[in-house]
Amino acid sequence: MVTENPFSSILRTLEKPGGGGEFGKYYSLPALNDPRIDRLPYSVRILLESAIRNCDEFQVKSPDVEKIIDWENTSPKQVEIPFKPARVLLQDFTGVPAVVDLACMRDAMNKLGGDSNKINPLVPVDLVIDHSVQVDVARSENAVQANMELEFQRNKERFGFLKWGSNAFNNMLVVPPGSGIVHQVNLEYLGRVVFNTNGVLYPDSVVGTDSHTTMIDGLGVAGWGVGGIEAEAAMLGQPMSMVLPGVVGFKLLGKLRDGVTATDLVLTVTQMLRKHGVVGKFVEFYGEGMSELSLADRATIANMSPEYGATMGFFPVDHVTLQYLRLTGRSDETVSMIESYLRANKMFVDYSEPQVERVYSSYLELNLEDVESCVSGPKRPHDRVPLKEMKADWLACLNNRVGFKGFAVPVESQIKVADFTFHGTPAHLRHGDVVIAAITSCTNTSNPSVMLGAALVAKKACELGLQVKPWIKTSLAPGSGVVTKYLQRSGLQKYLNQLGFHIVGYGCTTCIGNSGDIDEAVASAITENDIVAAAVLSGNRNFEGRVHPLTRANYLASPPLVVAYALAGTVNIDFDTEPIGIAKDGTKIFFNDIWPSSEEIANVVQSSVLPDMFKDTYNAITQGNPMWNNLSVPSGTLYAWDPTSTYIHEPPYFKNMTMSPPGSHGVKDAYCLLNFGDSITTDHISPAGSIHKDSPAARYLIERGVDRRDFNSYGSRRGNDEVMARGTFANIRIVNKFLNGEVGPKTIHIPSGEKLSVFDAAEKYKNEGHDMIILAGAEYGSGSSRDWAAKGPMLLGVKAVIAKSFERIHRSNLVGMGIIPLCFKSGEDADSLGLTGHERYTIDLPSDVNEIRPGQDVTVVTDTGKTFVSTLRFDTEVELAYFNHGGILQYAIRNLINAKH
């Protein structure tokens, strides 16, 4: 392994402006003197710099650097490259298992005689306790405090564990609950833009365990969402393997028209990019229209990258970025360093200078003047509806057959009125009536223009005497505490309160399904009369069943439009021709009467959003809050595991671990635990959602005295491997060929013929001393990258997966957990080979890992005499090293023990 970086000759010194000394050293892209670099998209230059800086000729090699420089030719060929991000971002649900694994690694290191204090993240880890607020209390002045107290009651043990981690580990910053939505905290506070570590300057880049990590791309920081195992690997200094992406160049021209919001723009962009097809690609924005977009507007567009399918929507750093950094309290010295470095390394865009034409894989263009007010729905974020067409579209949805744009309500039932009594007052509901109106989610709840725009709508409505019907569940969940400060300074919060939009908390709420219960009388009216009720939210996801089980129509809208629809009380309205309500003097009030102009909004933003607000808010983070500060946690660098805990449990990853790697190992006479067809997703594999009352996980909790009402969710119990192992393959819609068409989380224990839950069958095989494999079709492990989709099968005892093809990240995660991935040869699968899954399978691998080559052929032998050749999907030498050690975590421990320094 090479210790000296082969690119050390391009190290340069960055002087401070005006001769005040130096900022530090940096790897200079211009010093390569390669004209191809000038044509690279800015987002690809960040990948290039990382590869150069981390080149060691083992994890990152010189040919990897060449692939990136030659991006124009290599990106269409789906080549893989290693990438080492500058830092890792965790939120609490996914942060808990990461900290559990670090704590376990310390224990293992200690038992092996190594220095356990060496187990620390090797890159900075920012862990934000987002704590996904359940809106139990909504229309109340003390909603924030009440909801926070409930969250602490439910999650005290989890929060306490993370507080221990914040003290026990170096290089890990934990942001306490109640501080804001993880992505907004990342944008306003955590984002470095440029790092200066031990005198070396380099671009900030981040991978996070939430898909909307992409919000940071609006700040010019390359970031996207990954699964937990990838995040842990990055924390431990391991490279991520990724396909060198194509980059879509998205040119922006012109300026948004008066009254059109950033949300209208992002819904338009989302629809365009979905139609264009950007899955697995970067999108990079450029053009003269960039100067008309605030940083908050850019972040709104970047946030919704998962909804348009891109890995990220990237906005290179320019003068707008620097202004935002100053606004949010970054020091002048820091901003000067950022600008100087990025200019020197050709990563800064100065629109006052002639632009060098960059090459993109494909091109899109949008004139901002063409964007119009709109919403998206009723079931998908990219089904955009112009506001002027909303009523007609809604009526069409009632008529259309059931689908993304249809509810198939019979014509005679479309005018149905459901009468009910609300707290003693007669009331009624019709199809399309709004029952939830929420200004929520990370998309735009810290964008001052839309938040203050919503407040101005509320002010105008209140002055005219308009009200929101009391049975509509209204809430306001800002992404940041700064929002409270500027709403109060503007004097506008009182109008939002008057309409029922009290602040309920700083975290994910309605957008993630934490809308809480709606009033029983309203719920009964909906269910008993089969009403298609509506929710309107300023979120980014509106998939069916996500917002609330009783709102079948869910529309994404800007915060001002959320207020407008709450006032109207229905989505079945034409804002151009129908009144939104009646004023106190009896006159009809229309949409335009309450809609603020862009100039009005800009004036309030300018006078109300001040740098000191950001400084004060984030200074308070370091001080914590009383509930957090009063949490009693154990001291010490080794965690004191509580064997009775049902939330935090020590997993068996390092049981019986020795200093010597176990080496290569095959599989002998294994039974098939599950026999799948195509498109088994990580949602099928990984424990998610509620814990079913008849499941093995429920049985485990009941045996330990947990009441059913306290089961919580699989997500909240991610720190307990016993619960998660029992929830693996527990999806109620999973299809296992052994069950002959029956759907559900069961399988056949082959020797006995018993039909058992997957967990029970796996336990039976393990107790009998048998290995297990899984047979699968194409695209095994597609969907969101979930760490438990690999950890769970490993804990069940699965030794190998033989599939037609794997989703790229899931295959990598299986390797990281020591599971052998094999692919059938092209044109073959279990059915064509005559495999029923009832056979026993032997996979012989050389006992010396040095005799294995990435992608080599392996013969699989069955006890019925059938044999077939498969491809071993260890794709790199690094993955072979992980396999030799039994997994990525074990590899990291032994490397640290063997390190000389």
mmCIF file with all atom_site columns, N, CA and C in Angstrom, residues 736-762:
data_model
loop_
_atom_site.group_PDB
_atom_site.id
_atom_site.type_symbol
_atom_site.label_atom_id
_atom_site.label_alt_id
_atom_site.label_comp_id
_atom_site.label_asym_id
_atom_site.label_entity_id
_atom_site.label_seq_id
_atom_site.pdbx_PDB_ins_code
_atom_site.Cartn_x
_atom_site.Cartn_y
_atom_site.Cartn_z
_atom_site.occupancy
_atom_site.B_iso_or_equiv
_atom_site.pdbx_formal_charge
_atom_site.auth_seq_id
_atom_site.auth_comp_id
_atom_site.auth_asym_id
_atom_site.auth_atom_id
_atom_site.pdbx_PDB_model_num
ATOM 1  N N  . ASN A 1 736 ? -43.179 -14.927 -1.391 1.00 0.00 ? 736 ASN A N  1
ATOM 2  C CA . ASN A 1 736 ? -42.185 -15.992 -1.299 1.00 0.00 ? 736 ASN A CA 1
ATOM 3  C C  . ASN A 1 736 ? -42.714 -17.185 -2.092 1.00 0.00 ? 736 ASN A C  1
ATOM 4  N N  . LYS A 1 737 ? -41.952 -17.651 -3.076 1.00 0.00 ? 737 LYS A N  1
ATOM 5  C CA . LYS A 1 737 ? -42.425 -18.727 -3.955 1.00 0.00 ? 737 LYS A CA 1
ATOM 6  C C  . LYS A 1 737 ? -42.799 -19.998 -3.195 1.00 0.00 ? 737 LYS A C  1
ATOM 7  N N  . PHE A 1 738 ? -42.206 -20.205 -2.039 1.00 0.00 ? 738 PHE A N  1
ATOM 8  C CA . PHE A 1 738 ? -42.534 -21.393 -1.256 1.00 0.00 ? 738 PHE A CA 1
ATOM 9  C C  . PHE A 1 738 ? -44.007 -21.444 -0.851 1.00 0.00 ? 738 PHE A C  1
ATOM 10 N N  . LEU A 1 739 ? -44.668 -20.272 -0.812 1.00 0.00 ? 739 LEU A N  1
ATOM 11 C CA . LEU A 1 739 ? -46.044 -20.213 -0.295 1.00 0.00 ? 739 LEU A CA 1
ATOM 12 C C  . LEU A 1 739 ? -47.095 -20.325 -1.395 1.00 0.00 ? 739 LEU A C  1
ATOM 13 N N  . ASN A 1 740 ? -46.656 -20.563 -2.633 1.00 0.00 ? 740 ASN A N  1
ATOM 14 C CA . ASN A 1 740 ? -47.592 -20.826 -3.741 1.00 0.00 ? 740 ASN A CA 1
ATOM 15 C C  . ASN A 1 740 ? -48.683 -19.763 -3.876 1.00 0.00 ? 740 ASN A C  1
ATOM 16 N N  . GLY A 1 741 ? -48.264 -18.500 -3.923 1.00 0.00 ? 741 GLY A N  1
ATOM 17 C CA . GLY A 1 741 ? -49.225 -17.421 -4.165 1.00 0.00 ? 741 GLY A CA 1
ATOM 18 C C  . GLY A 1 741 ? -49.704 -16.708 -2.916 1.00 0.00 ? 741 GLY A C  1
ATOM 19 N N  . GLU A 1 742 ? -49.540 -17.318 -1.759 1.00 0.00 ? 742 GLU A N  1
ATOM 20 C CA . GLU A 1 742 ? -49.934 -16.649 -0.518 1.00 0.00 ? 742 GLU A CA 1
ATOM 21 C C  . GLU A 1 742 ? -48.956 -15.510 -0.228 1.00 0.00 ? 742 GLU A C  1
ATOM 22 N N  . VAL A 1 743 ? -49.488 -14.361 0.156  1.00 0.00 ? 743 VAL A N  1
ATOM 23 C CA . VAL A 1 743 ? -48.660 -13.187 0.424  1.00 0.00 ? 743 VAL A CA 1
ATOM 24 C C  . VAL A 1 743 ? -48.476 -13.031 1.932  1.00 0.00 ? 743 VAL A C  1
ATOM 25 N N  . GLY A 1 744 ? -47.253 -12.706 2.365  1.00 0.00 ? 744 GLY A N  1
ATOM 26 C CA . GLY A 1 744 ? -47.043 -12.466 3.786  1.00 0.00 ? 744 GLY A CA 1
ATOM 27 C C  . GLY A 1 744 ? -45.695 -12.964 4.269  1.00 0.00 ? 744 GLY A C  1
ATOM 28 N N  . PRO A 1 745 ? -45.337 -12.620 5.519  1.00 0.00 ? 745 PRO A N  1
ATOM 29 C CA . PRO A 1 745 ? -43.996 -12.875 6.055  1.00 0.00 ? 745 PRO A CA 1
ATOM 30 C C  . PRO A 1 745 ? -43.799 -14.288 6.608  1.00 0.00 ? 745 PRO A C  1
ATOM 31 N N  . LYS A 1 746 ? -44.075 -15.282 5.795  1.00 0.00 ? 746 LYS A N  1
ATOM 32 C CA . LYS A 1 746 ? -43.914 -16.677 6.222  1.00 0.00 ? 746 LYS A CA 1
ATOM 33 C C  . LYS A 1 746 ? -42.988 -17.403 5.249  1.00 0.00 ? 746 LYS A C  1
ATOM 34 N N  . THR A 1 747 ? -42.502 -18.556 5.673  1.00 0.00 ? 747 THR A N  1
ATOM 35 C CA . THR A 1 747 ? -41.730 -19.399 4.777  1.00 0.00 ? 747 THR A CA 1
ATOM 36 C C  . THR A 1 747 ? -41.906 -20.851 5.215  1.00 0.00 ? 747 THR A C  1
ATOM 37 N N  . ILE A 1 748 ? -41.326 -21.752 4.441  1.00 0.00 ? 748 ILE A N  1
ATOM 38 C CA . ILE A 1 748 ? -41.389 -23.188 4.761  1.00 0.00 ? 748 ILE A CA 1
ATOM 39 C C  . ILE A 1 748 ? -40.045 -23.651 5.303  1.00 0.00 ? 748 ILE A C  1
ATOM 40 N N  . HIS A 1 749 ? -40.084 -24.305 6.460  1.00 0.00 ? 749 HIS A N  1
ATOM 41 C CA . HIS A 1 749 ? -38.886 -24.950 6.998  1.00 0.00 ? 749 HIS A CA 1
ATOM 42 C C  . HIS A 1 749 ? -38.772 -26.282 6.265  1.00 0.00 ? 749 HIS A C  1
ATOM 43 N N  . ILE A 1 750 ? -37.807 -26.379 5.348  1.00 0.00 ? 750 ILE A N  1
ATOM 44 C CA . ILE A 1 750 ? -37.752 -27.479 4.379  1.00 0.00 ? 750 ILE A CA 1
ATOM 45 C C  . ILE A 1 750 ? -37.732 -28.872 5.037  1.00 0.00 ? 750 ILE A C  1
ATOM 46 N N  . PRO A 1 751 ? -36.876 -29.115 6.039  1.00 0.00 ? 751 PRO A N  1
ATOM 47 C CA . PRO A 1 751 ? -36.823 -30.491 6.582  1.00 0.00 ? 751 PRO A CA 1
ATOM 48 C C  . PRO A 1 751 ? -38.149 -30.972 7.167  1.00 0.00 ? 751 PRO A C  1
ATOM 49 N N  . SER A 1 752 ? -38.892 -30.075 7.833  1.00 0.00 ? 752 SER A N  1
ATOM 50 C CA . SER A 1 752 ? -40.129 -30.498 8.497  1.00 0.00 ? 752 SER A CA 1
ATOM 51 C C  . SER A 1 752 ? -41.381 -30.201 7.685  1.00 0.00 ? 752 SER A C  1
ATOM 52 N N  . GLY A 1 753 ? -41.253 -29.277 6.704  1.00 0.00 ? 753 GLY A N  1
ATOM 53 C CA . GLY A 1 753 ? -42.427 -28.868 5.935  1.00 0.00 ? 753 GLY A CA 1
ATOM 54 C C  . GLY A 1 753 ? -43.322 -27.887 6.669  1.00 0.00 ? 753 GLY A C  1
ATOM 55 N N  . GLU A 1 754 ? -42.916 -27.423 7.858  1.00 0.00 ? 754 GLU A N  1
ATOM 56 C CA . GLU A 1 754 ? -43.727 -26.480 8.642  1.00 0.00 ? 754 GLU A CA 1
ATOM 57 C C  . GLU A 1 754 ? -43.737 -25.096 7.995  1.00 0.00 ? 754 GLU A C  1
ATOM 58 N N  . LYS A 1 755 ? -44.906 -24.436 8.066  1.00 0.00 ? 755 LYS A N  1
ATOM 59 C CA . LYS A 1 755 ? -44.993 -23.036 7.658  1.00 0.00 ? 755 LYS A CA 1
ATOM 60 C C  . LYS A 1 755 ? -44.771 -22.173 8.894  1.00 0.00 ? 755 LYS A C  1
ATOM 61 N N  . LEU A 1 756 ? -43.726 -21.358 8.874  1.00 0.00 ? 756 LEU A N  1
ATOM 62 C CA . LEU A 1 756 ? -43.347 -20.566 10.038 1.00 0.00 ? 756 LEU A CA 1
ATOM 63 C C  . LEU A 1 756 ? -43.079 -19.122 9.628  1.00 0.00 ? 756 LEU A C  1
ATOM 64 N N  . SER A 1 757 ? -43.039 -18.235 10.616 1.00 0.00 ? 757 SER A N  1
ATOM 65 C CA . SER A 1 757 ? -42.545 -16.879 10.327 1.00 0.00 ? 757 SER A CA 1
ATOM 66 C C  . SER A 1 757 ? -41.088 -17.016 9.897  1.00 0.00 ? 757 SER A C  1
ATOM 67 N N  . VAL A 1 758 ? -40.616 -16.054 9.118  1.00 0.00 ? 758 VAL A N  1
ATOM 68 C CA . VAL A 1 758 ? -39.245 -16.131 8.614  1.00 0.00 ? 758 VAL A CA 1
ATOM 69 C C  . VAL A 1 758 ? -38.258 -16.209 9.772  1.00 0.00 ? 758 VAL A C  1
ATOM 70 N N  . PHE A 1 759 ? -38.470 -15.420 10.807 1.00 0.00 ? 759 PHE A N  1
ATOM 71 C CA . PHE A 1 759 ? -37.558 -15.435 11.951 1.00 0.00 ? 759 PHE A CA 1
ATOM 72 C C  . PHE A 1 759 ? -37.552 -16.799 12.628 1.00 0.00 ? 759 PHE A C  1
ATOM 73 N N  . ASP A 1 760 ? -38.718 -17.365 12.845 1.00 0.00 ? 760 ASP A N  1
ATOM 74 C CA . ASP A 1 760 ? -38.793 -18.658 13.530 1.00 0.00 ? 760 ASP A CA 1
ATOM 75 C C  . ASP A 1 760 ? -38.136 -19.762 12.701 1.00 0.00 ? 760 ASP A C  1
ATOM 76 N N  . ALA A 1 761 ? -38.334 -19.714 11.393 1.00 0.00 ? 761 ALA A N  1
ATOM 77 C CA . ALA A 1 761 ? -37.705 -20.717 10.523 1.00 0.00 ? 761 ALA A CA 1
ATOM 78 C C  . ALA A 1 761 ? -36.181 -20.582 10.578 1.00 0.00 ? 761 ALA A C  1
ATOM 79 N N  . ALA A 1 762 ? -35.694 -19.326 10.539 1.00 0.00 ? 762 ALA A N  1
ATOM 80 C CA . ALA A 1 762 ? -34.247 -19.098 10.598 1.00 0.00 ? 762 ALA A CA 1
ATOM 81 C C  . ALA A 1 762 ? -33.663 -19.601 11.919 1.00 0.00 ? 762 ALA A C  1
#
